[in-house]
Coordinates of C-alpha atoms and ligand atoms in Angstrom, one line a residue:
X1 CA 6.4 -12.2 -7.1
X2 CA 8.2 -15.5 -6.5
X3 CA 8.1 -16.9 -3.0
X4 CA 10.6 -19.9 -2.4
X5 CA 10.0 -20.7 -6.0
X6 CA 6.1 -20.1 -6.4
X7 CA 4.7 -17.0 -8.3
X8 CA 2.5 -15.2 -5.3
X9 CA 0.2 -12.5 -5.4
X10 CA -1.5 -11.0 -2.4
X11 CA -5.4 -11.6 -4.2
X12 CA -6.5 -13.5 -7.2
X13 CA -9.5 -15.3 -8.4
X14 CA -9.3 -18.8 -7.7
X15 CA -11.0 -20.6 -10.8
X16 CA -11.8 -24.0 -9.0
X17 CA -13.5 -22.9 -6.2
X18 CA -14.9 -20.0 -7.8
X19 CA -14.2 -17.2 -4.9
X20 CA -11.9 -14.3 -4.5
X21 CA -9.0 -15.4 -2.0
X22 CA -6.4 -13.0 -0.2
X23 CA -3.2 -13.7 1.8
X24 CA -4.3 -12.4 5.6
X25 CA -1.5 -10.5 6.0
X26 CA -2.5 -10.3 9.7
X27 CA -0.7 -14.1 10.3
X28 CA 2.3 -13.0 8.4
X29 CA 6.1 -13.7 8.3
X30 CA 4.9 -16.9 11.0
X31 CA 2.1 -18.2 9.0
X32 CA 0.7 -18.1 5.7
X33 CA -2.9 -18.4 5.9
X34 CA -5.6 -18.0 2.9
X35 CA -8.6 -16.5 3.4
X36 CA -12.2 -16.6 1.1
X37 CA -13.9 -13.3 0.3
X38 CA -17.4 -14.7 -0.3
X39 CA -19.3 -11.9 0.2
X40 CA -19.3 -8.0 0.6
X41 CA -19.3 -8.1 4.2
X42 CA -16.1 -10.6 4.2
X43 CA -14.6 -7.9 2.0
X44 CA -14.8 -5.3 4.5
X45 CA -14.2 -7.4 7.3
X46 CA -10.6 -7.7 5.1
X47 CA -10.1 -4.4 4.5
X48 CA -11.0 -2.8 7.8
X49 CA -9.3 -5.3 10.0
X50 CA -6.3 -5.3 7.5
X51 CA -5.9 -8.2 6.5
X52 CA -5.3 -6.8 3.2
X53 CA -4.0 -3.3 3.4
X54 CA -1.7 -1.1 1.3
X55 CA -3.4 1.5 -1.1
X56 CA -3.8 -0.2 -4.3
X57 CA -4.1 -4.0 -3.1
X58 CA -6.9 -2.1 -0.6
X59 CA -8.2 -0.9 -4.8
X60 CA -8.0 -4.1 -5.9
X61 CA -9.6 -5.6 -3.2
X62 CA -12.8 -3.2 -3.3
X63 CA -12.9 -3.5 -7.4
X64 CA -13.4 -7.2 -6.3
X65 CA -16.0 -6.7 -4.0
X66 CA -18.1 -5.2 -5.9
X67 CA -18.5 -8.3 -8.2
X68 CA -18.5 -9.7 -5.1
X69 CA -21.4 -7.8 -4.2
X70 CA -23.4 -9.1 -8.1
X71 CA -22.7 -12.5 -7.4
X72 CA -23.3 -12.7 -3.6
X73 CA -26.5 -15.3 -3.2
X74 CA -28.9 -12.9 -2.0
X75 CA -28.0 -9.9 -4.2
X76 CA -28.4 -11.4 -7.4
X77 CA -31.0 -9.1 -9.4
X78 CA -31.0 -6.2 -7.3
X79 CA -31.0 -3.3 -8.9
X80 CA -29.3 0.4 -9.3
X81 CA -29.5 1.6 -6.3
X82 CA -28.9 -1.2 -3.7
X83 CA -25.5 -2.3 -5.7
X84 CA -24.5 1.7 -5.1
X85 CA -25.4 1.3 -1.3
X86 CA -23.5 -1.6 -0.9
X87 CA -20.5 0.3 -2.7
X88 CA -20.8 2.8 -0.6
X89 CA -20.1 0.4 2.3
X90 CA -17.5 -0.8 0.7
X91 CA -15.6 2.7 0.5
X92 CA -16.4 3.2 4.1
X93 CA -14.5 0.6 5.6
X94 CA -11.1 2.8 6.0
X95 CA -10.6 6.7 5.1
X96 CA -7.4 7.3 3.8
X97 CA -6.1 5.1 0.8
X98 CA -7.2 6.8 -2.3
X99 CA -7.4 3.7 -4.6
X100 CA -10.4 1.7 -2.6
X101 CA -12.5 4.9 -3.7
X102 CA -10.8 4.7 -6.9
X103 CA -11.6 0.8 -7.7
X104 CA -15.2 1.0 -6.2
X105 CA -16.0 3.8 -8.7
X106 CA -14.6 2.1 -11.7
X107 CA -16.3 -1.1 -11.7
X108 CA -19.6 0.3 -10.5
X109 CA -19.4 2.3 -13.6
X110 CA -18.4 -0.6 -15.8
X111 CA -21.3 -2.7 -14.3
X112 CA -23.8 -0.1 -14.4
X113 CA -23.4 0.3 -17.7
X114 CA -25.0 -2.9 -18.3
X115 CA -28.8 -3.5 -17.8
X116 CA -28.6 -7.4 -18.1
X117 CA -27.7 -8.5 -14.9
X118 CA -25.5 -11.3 -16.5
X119 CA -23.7 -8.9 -18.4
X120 CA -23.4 -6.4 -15.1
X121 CA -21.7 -9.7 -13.7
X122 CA -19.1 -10.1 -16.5
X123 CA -19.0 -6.5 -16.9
X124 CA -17.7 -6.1 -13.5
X125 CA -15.5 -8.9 -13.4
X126 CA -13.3 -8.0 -16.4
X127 CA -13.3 -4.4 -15.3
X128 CA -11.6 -5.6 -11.5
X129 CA -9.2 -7.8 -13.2
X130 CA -8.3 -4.9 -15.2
X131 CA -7.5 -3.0 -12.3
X132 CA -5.0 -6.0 -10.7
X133 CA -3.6 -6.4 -14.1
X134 CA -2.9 -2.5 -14.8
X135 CA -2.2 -1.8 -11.2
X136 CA 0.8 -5.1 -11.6
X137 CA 1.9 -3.3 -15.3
X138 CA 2.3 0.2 -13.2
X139 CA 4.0 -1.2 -10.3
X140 CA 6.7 -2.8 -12.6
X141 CA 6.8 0.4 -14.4
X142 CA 7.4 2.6 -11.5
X143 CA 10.4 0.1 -10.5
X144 CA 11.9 0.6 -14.3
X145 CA 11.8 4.3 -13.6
X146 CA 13.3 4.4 -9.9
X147 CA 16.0 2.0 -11.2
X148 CA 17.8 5.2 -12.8
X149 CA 17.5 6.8 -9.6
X150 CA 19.6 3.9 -7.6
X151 CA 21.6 3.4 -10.7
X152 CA 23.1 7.2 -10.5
X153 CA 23.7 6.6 -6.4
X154 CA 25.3 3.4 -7.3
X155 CA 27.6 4.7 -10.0
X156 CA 28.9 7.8 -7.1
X157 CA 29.4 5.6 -5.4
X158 CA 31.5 3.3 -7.5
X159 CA 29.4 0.5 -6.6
X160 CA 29.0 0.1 -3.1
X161 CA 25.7 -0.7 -1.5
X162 CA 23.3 1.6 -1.8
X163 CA 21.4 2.4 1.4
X164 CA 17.9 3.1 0.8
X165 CA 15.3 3.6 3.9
X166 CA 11.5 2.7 3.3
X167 CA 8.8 2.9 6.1
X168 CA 5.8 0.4 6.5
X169 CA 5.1 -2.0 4.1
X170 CA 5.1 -0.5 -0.2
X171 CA 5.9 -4.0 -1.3
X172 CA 4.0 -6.9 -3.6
X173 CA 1.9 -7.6 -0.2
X174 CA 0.5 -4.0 -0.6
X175 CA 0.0 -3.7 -4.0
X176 CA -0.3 -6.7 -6.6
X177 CA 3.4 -7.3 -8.2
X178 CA 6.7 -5.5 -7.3
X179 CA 5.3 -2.8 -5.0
X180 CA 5.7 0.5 -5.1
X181 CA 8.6 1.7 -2.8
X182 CA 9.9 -1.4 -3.0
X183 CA 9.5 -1.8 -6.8
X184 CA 13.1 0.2 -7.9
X185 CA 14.9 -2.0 -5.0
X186 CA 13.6 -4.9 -6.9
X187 CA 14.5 -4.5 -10.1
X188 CA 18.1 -2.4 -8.7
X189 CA 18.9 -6.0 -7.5
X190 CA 17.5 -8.2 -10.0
X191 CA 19.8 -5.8 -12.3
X192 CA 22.6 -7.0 -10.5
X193 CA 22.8 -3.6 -8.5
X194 CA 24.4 -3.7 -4.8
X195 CA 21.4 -2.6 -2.6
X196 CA 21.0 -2.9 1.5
X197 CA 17.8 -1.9 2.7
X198 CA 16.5 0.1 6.2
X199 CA 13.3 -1.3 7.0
X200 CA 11.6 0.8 10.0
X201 CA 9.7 -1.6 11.9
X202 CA 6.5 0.8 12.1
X203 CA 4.5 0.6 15.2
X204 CA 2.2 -0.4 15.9
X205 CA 1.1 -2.9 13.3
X206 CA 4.8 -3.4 12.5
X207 CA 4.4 -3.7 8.5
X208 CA 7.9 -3.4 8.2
X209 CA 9.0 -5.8 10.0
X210 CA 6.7 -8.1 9.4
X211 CA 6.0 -7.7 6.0
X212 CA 8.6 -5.7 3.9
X213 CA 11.5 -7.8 5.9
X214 CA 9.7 -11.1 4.9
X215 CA 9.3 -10.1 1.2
X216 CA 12.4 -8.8 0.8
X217 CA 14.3 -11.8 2.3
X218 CA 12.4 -14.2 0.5
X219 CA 13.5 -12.4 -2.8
X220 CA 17.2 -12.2 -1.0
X221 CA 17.2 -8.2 -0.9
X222 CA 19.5 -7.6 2.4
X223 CA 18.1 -5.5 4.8
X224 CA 18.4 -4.0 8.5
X225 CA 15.2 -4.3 10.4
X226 CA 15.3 -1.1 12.6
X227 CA 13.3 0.7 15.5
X228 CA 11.4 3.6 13.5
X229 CA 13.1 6.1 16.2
X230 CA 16.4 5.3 14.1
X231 CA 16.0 6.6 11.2
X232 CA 17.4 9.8 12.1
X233 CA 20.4 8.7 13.7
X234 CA 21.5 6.7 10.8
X235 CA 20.9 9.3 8.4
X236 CA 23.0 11.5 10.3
X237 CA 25.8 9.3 10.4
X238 CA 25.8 9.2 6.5
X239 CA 24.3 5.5 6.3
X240 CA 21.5 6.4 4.0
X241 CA 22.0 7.1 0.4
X242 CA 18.0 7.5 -0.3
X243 CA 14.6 7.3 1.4
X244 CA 12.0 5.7 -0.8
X245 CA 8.1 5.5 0.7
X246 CA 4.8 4.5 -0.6
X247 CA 2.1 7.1 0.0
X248 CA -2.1 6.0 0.8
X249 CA -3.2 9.3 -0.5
X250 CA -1.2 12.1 -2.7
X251 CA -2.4 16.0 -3.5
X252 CA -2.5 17.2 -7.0
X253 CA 0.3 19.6 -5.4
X254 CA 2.3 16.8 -3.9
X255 CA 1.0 16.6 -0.2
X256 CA 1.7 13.1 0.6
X257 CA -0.5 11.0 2.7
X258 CA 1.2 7.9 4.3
X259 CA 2.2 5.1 7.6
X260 CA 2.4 7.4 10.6
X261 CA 5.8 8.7 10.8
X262 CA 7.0 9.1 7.1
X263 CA 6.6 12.9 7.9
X264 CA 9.2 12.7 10.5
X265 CA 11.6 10.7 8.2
X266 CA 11.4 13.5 5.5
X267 CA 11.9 15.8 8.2
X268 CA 15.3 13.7 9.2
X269 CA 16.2 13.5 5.1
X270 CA 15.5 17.4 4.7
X271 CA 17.8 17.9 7.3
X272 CA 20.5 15.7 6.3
X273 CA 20.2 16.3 2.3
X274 CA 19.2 12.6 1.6
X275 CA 16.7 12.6 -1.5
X276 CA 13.2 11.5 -0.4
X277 CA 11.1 9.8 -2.9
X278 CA 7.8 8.8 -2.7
X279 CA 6.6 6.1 -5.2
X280 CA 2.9 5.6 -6.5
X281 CA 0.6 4.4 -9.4
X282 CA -1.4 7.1 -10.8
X283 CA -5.0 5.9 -8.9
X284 CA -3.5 6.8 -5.5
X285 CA -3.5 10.8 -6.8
X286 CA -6.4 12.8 -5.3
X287 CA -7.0 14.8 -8.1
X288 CA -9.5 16.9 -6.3
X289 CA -7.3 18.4 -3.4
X290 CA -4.4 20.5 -3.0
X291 CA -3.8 20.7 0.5
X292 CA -3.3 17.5 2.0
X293 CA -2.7 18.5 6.1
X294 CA -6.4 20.1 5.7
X295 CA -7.8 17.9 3.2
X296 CA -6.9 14.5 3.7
X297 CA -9.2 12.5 6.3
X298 CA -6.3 10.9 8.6
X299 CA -7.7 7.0 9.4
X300 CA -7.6 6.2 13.4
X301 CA -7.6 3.2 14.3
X302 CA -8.7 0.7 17.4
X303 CA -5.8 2.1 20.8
X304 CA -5.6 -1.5 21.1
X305 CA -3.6 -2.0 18.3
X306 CA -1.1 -0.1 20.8
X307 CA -2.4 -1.5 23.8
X308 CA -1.3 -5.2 23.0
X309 CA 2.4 -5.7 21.4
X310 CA 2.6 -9.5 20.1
X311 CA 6.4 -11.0 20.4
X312 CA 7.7 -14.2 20.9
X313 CA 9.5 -14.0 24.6
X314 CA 11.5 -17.5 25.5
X315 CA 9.1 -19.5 23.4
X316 CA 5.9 -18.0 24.3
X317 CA 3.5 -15.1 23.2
X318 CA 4.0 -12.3 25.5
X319 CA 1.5 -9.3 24.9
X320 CA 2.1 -6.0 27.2
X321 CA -1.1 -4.4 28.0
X322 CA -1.7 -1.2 28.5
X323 CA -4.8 -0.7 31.4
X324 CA -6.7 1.7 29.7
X325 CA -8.6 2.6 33.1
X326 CA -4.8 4.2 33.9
X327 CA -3.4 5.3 30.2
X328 CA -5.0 6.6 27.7
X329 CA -3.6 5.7 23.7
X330 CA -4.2 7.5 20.1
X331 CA -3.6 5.6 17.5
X332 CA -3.2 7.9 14.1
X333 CA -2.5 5.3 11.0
X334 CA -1.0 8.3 8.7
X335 CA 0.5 11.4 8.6
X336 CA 1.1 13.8 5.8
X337 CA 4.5 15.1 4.6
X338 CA 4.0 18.1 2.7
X339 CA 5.4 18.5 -1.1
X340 CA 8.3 20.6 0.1
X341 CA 9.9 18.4 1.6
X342 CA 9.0 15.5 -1.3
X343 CA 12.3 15.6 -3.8
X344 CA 10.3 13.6 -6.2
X345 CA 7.5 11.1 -7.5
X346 CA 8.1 7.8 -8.7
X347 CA 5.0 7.0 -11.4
X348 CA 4.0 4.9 -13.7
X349 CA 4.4 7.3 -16.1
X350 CA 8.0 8.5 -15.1
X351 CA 9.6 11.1 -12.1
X352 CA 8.8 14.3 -11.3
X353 CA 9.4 16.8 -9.2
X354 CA 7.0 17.1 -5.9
X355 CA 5.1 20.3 -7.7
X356 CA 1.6 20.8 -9.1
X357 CA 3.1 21.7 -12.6
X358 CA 5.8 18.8 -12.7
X359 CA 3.0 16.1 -11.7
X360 CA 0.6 17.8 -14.2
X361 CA 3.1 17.4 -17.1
X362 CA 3.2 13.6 -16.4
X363 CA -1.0 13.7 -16.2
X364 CA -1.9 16.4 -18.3
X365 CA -5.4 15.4 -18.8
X366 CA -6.0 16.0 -15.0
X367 CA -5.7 19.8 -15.6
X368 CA -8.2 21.5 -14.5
Ligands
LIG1 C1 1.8 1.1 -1.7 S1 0.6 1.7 -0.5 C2 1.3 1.1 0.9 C3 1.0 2.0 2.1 O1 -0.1 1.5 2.8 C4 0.3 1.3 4.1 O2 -0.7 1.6 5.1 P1 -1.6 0.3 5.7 O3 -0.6 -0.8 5.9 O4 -2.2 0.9 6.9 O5 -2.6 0.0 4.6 C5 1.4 2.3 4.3 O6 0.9 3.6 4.4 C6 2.1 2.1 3.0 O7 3.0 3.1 2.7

């Protein structure tokens, strides 16, 4: 995506120097700060402490890492089984996202279907810029099917803004291009549709805010930064036309894994009739589960991450601390909102309904 006139992507391969590079999205909207992936232990440093996060760019990332993992100094030659152990570490560094197992999988496969180690090398390479460069093509795709979806809201509404809420951070900086949730508000506005969006700041980590109100004003999307508490309120008050959220984990059936809190927003859009659609490239679908409140491992991460609260407060960096001798915190990274209250699934492969049959006639190889 363009960022004040430069094409950005949150990971690429940077010919020169020869290394995989990453935006540490930890430093972001105040600073944007690159960061080398040299090895397989940099990789999970990245993807455990977030400084990449969001389900496929957490994909891409571990596809990487396991060429990383081939050409790292030490591990060149080793064989079958110490490759799998380090991919093994690699899936380990956080629970939930479906697409970091996903990404691992498919380039050990491709690699180990080479003996020569060179050719394990290339083999792996091409196969995790595959993944960036299908993962881009779906994202685009999914915003080319959501457009209709905006497009209808738009028309009833004789072209007034529409209001669409989104929670955490589905954009280009979680995936590769366009995002996910974020990819139908893109290409809405670059087709010249009136859009506002509701960006829920999303303690504690505050992805929205940080993140999905940076990418969106530098593409010049407006938006309404708000508390995550309001989401209710303003769907009450008929100033939401459509919720659209990104998901870390979906059921064959439609259970959706995602950011803390997007259950209690489709409660909120149940209650006040406002469609909820959850938008995701195919690799984020557990194919293997049904039920995703028993079946899906819920991530939880450091109580610091609640503890300490970083804002700017007359010039200087304030952080509130919680003593943890006196209160205790729980910090849950996801939640799951259950198909029933899903209206529908954005895909690369068009919408559907939030049921096992509607999802399997857009994948109907993944019957069982
Ligand atoms: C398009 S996947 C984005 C998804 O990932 C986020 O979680 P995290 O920032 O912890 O990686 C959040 O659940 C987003 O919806």
């Amino acid at each position: 995506m363009k960022v004040d006139g430069k094409d950005m992507r949150p990971i690429w391969f940077d010919k020169k120097s020869e290394t995989v590079q990453v935006i540490d999205q930890r430093f972001l909207p105040h600073e944007l700060i690159i960061k080398d992936l040299n090895t397989v232990d940099d990789t999970i440093y990245a993807i455990k402490e977030m400084v990449v996060r969001g389900a496929p760019l957490i994909g891409a990332t571990g596809a990487l890492g396991v060429y990383i993992s081939l050409t790292q100094e030490n591990n060149k030659g080793a064989d079958n089984d110490y490759l799998k152990s380090e991919c093994k570490r690699l899936k380990n560094a956080r629970p939930t996202a479906m697409n970091l197992f996903w990404g691992v999988d498919r380039v050990l496969s491709a690699a180990l279907q080479q003996a020569d180690y060179g050719a394990r090398i290339k083999a792996a390479f091409d196969e995790a810029l595959a993944v960036i460069e299908e993962e881009a093509i779906n994202c685009q795709k999914i915003g080319e099917y959501g457009l209709s979806i905006i497009e209808n809201i738009s028309k009833m509404k004789n072209g007034e803004p529409v209001n669409i809420l989104t929670h955490c951070n589905a954009g280009w900086l979680a995936c590769i291009e366009y995002g996910t949730a974020t990819a139908p508000v893109y290409t809405a506005f670059d087709n010249g549709i009136d859009v506002h969006v509701w960006v829920d700041e999303t303690r504690p980590l505050n992805q929205g805010s940080r993140l999905t109100a940076w990418e969106l004003g530098k593409h010049g999307v407006n938006h309404t930064v708000i508390t995550d508490n309001a989401g209710g309120h303003i769907m009450q008050h008929g100033m939401v036309d459509l919720v659209i959220v990104g998901t870390d984990r979906t059921t064959r059936a439609g259970d959706v894994a995602n950011k803390i809190g997007t259950y209690l927003k489709a409660l909120a859009a149940k209650d006040n009739d406002i469609p909820f659609y959850v938008a995701l490239p195919s690799s984020t679908f557990d194919w293997d589960i049904t039920d995703g409140i028993a079946d899906i491992p819920i991530e939880e991460r450091d109580p610091d991450e609640i503890r300490y609260v970083q804002g700017l407060c007359h010039g200087k960096i304030k952080r509130v601390l919680i003593p943890p001798e006196t209160s205790s915190a729980a910090n849950h990274a996801f939640d799951v909102t259950p198909a029933r209250l899903v209206t529908g699934f954005i895909t690369e492969r068009g919408v559907c309904r939030a049921t096992q049959q509607d999802i399997l006639s857009l994948f109907p190889d993944k019957k069982k």
